[in-house]
mmCIF file of C-alpha atoms in Angstrom:
data_model
loop_
_atom_site.group_PDB
_atom_site.id
_atom_site.type_symbol
_atom_site.label_atom_id
_atom_site.label_comp_id
_atom_site.label_asym_id
_atom_site.label_seq_id
_atom_site.Cartn_x
_atom_site.Cartn_y
_atom_site.Cartn_z
ATOM 1 C CA MET A 1 0.000 0.000 0.000
ATOM 2 C CA LYS A 2 1.370 3.405 -0.923
ATOM 3 C CA ASN A 3 1.450 6.146 1.676
ATOM 4 C CA LYS A 4 2.519 9.705 2.359
ATOM 5 C CA LEU A 5 4.322 8.901 5.593
ATOM 6 C CA VAL A 6 7.694 10.336 4.545
ATOM 7 C CA GLU A 7 6.058 13.594 3.455
ATOM 8 C CA TYR A 8 4.102 14.012 6.691
ATOM 9 C CA ARG A 9 7.010 12.900 8.898
ATOM 10 C CA LYS A 10 9.408 15.387 7.311
ATOM 11 C CA SER A 11 6.847 18.210 7.475
ATOM 12 C CA LYS A 12 6.726 17.671 11.257
ATOM 13 C CA GLY A 13 10.528 17.558 11.478
ATOM 14 C CA LEU A 14 10.488 14.028 12.873
ATOM 15 C CA SER A 15 13.212 11.477 12.279
ATOM 16 C CA GLN A 16 12.261 7.864 11.718
ATOM 17 C CA GLU A 17 13.681 7.094 15.159
ATOM 18 C CA LYS A 18 11.654 9.803 16.942
ATOM 19 C CA LEU A 19 8.440 8.734 15.227
ATOM 20 C CA ALA A 20 9.109 5.103 16.090
ATOM 21 C CA LEU A 21 9.698 5.977 19.753
ATOM 22 C CA GLN A 22 6.525 8.063 19.847
ATOM 23 C CA LEU A 23 4.511 5.127 18.488
ATOM 24 C CA GLY A 24 6.247 2.373 20.441
ATOM 25 C CA VAL A 25 7.527 0.558 17.351
ATOM 26 C CA SER A 26 10.969 -0.027 15.881
ATOM 27 C CA ARG A 27 12.666 2.288 13.415
ATOM 28 C CA GLN A 28 12.680 -0.656 11.009
ATOM 29 C CA THR A 29 8.876 -0.733 11.153
ATOM 30 C CA ILE A 30 8.723 2.930 10.099
ATOM 31 C CA ILE A 31 11.234 2.298 7.299
ATOM 32 C CA SER A 32 9.225 -0.693 6.039
ATOM 33 C CA ILE A 33 5.945 1.238 6.075
ATOM 34 C CA GLU A 34 7.526 4.190 4.259
ATOM 35 C CA LYS A 35 8.888 1.879 1.554
ATOM 36 C CA GLY A 36 5.514 0.154 1.162
ATOM 37 C CA LYS A 37 6.975 -3.186 2.209
ATOM 38 C CA TYR A 38 4.806 -3.489 5.319
ATOM 39 C CA ASP A 39 1.165 -2.565 5.836
ATOM 40 C CA PRO A 40 0.593 -1.405 9.407
ATOM 41 C CA SER A 41 -2.078 -2.860 11.627
ATOM 42 C CA LEU A 42 -5.293 -0.903 11.791
ATOM 43 C CA GLN A 43 -4.365 0.286 15.279
ATOM 44 C CA LEU A 44 -0.962 1.559 14.102
ATOM 45 C CA ALA A 45 -2.559 3.223 11.062
ATOM 46 C CA PHE A 46 -4.942 5.109 13.369
ATOM 47 C CA LEU A 47 -2.041 6.146 15.621
ATOM 48 C CA LEU A 48 -0.041 7.415 12.651
ATOM 49 C CA ALA A 49 -3.018 9.392 11.376
ATOM 50 C CA GLU A 50 -3.512 10.849 14.853
ATOM 51 C CA VAL A 51 0.134 11.955 15.091
ATOM 52 C CA PHE A 52 -0.192 13.907 11.844
ATOM 53 C CA HIS A 53 -3.775 15.107 12.429
ATOM 54 C CA VAL A 54 -5.027 13.593 9.172
ATOM 55 C CA SER A 55 -7.433 10.824 8.237
ATOM 56 C CA ILE A 56 -6.176 7.353 7.420
ATOM 57 C CA GLU A 57 -7.343 7.943 3.843
ATOM 58 C CA GLU A 58 -5.118 11.024 3.583
ATOM 59 C CA LEU A 59 -2.080 9.115 4.842
ATOM 60 C CA PHE A 60 -2.563 5.762 3.079
ATOM 61 C CA LEU A 61 -3.483 5.362 -0.575
ATOM 62 C CA TYR A 62 -5.544 2.256 -1.304
ATOM 63 C CA GLU A 63 -4.714 0.443 -4.531
ATOM 64 C CA ASN A 64 -6.949 -2.394 -5.624
ATOM 65 C CA GLN A 65 -4.672 -5.351 -6.314
ATOM 66 C CA LYS A 66 -7.113 -6.928 -8.781
ATOM 67 C CA GLY A 67 -7.233 -3.852 -10.995
ATOM 68 C CA GLU A 68 -10.965 -3.494 -10.504
#
């Protein structure tokens, strides 16, 4: 799933490490989400959206895998 995490994180002046600490996850988790290699749990997605004061839909871009 594509996302705008890097854009929002940098606009807040947060490093990957600081964001990870704030959310209680590893820096590797943040890196993986930013690269689109890992889809966060629903709970983590809500927490990320809350940190940046945006909706989940603004932060994560849904792409239908079946091309429908």
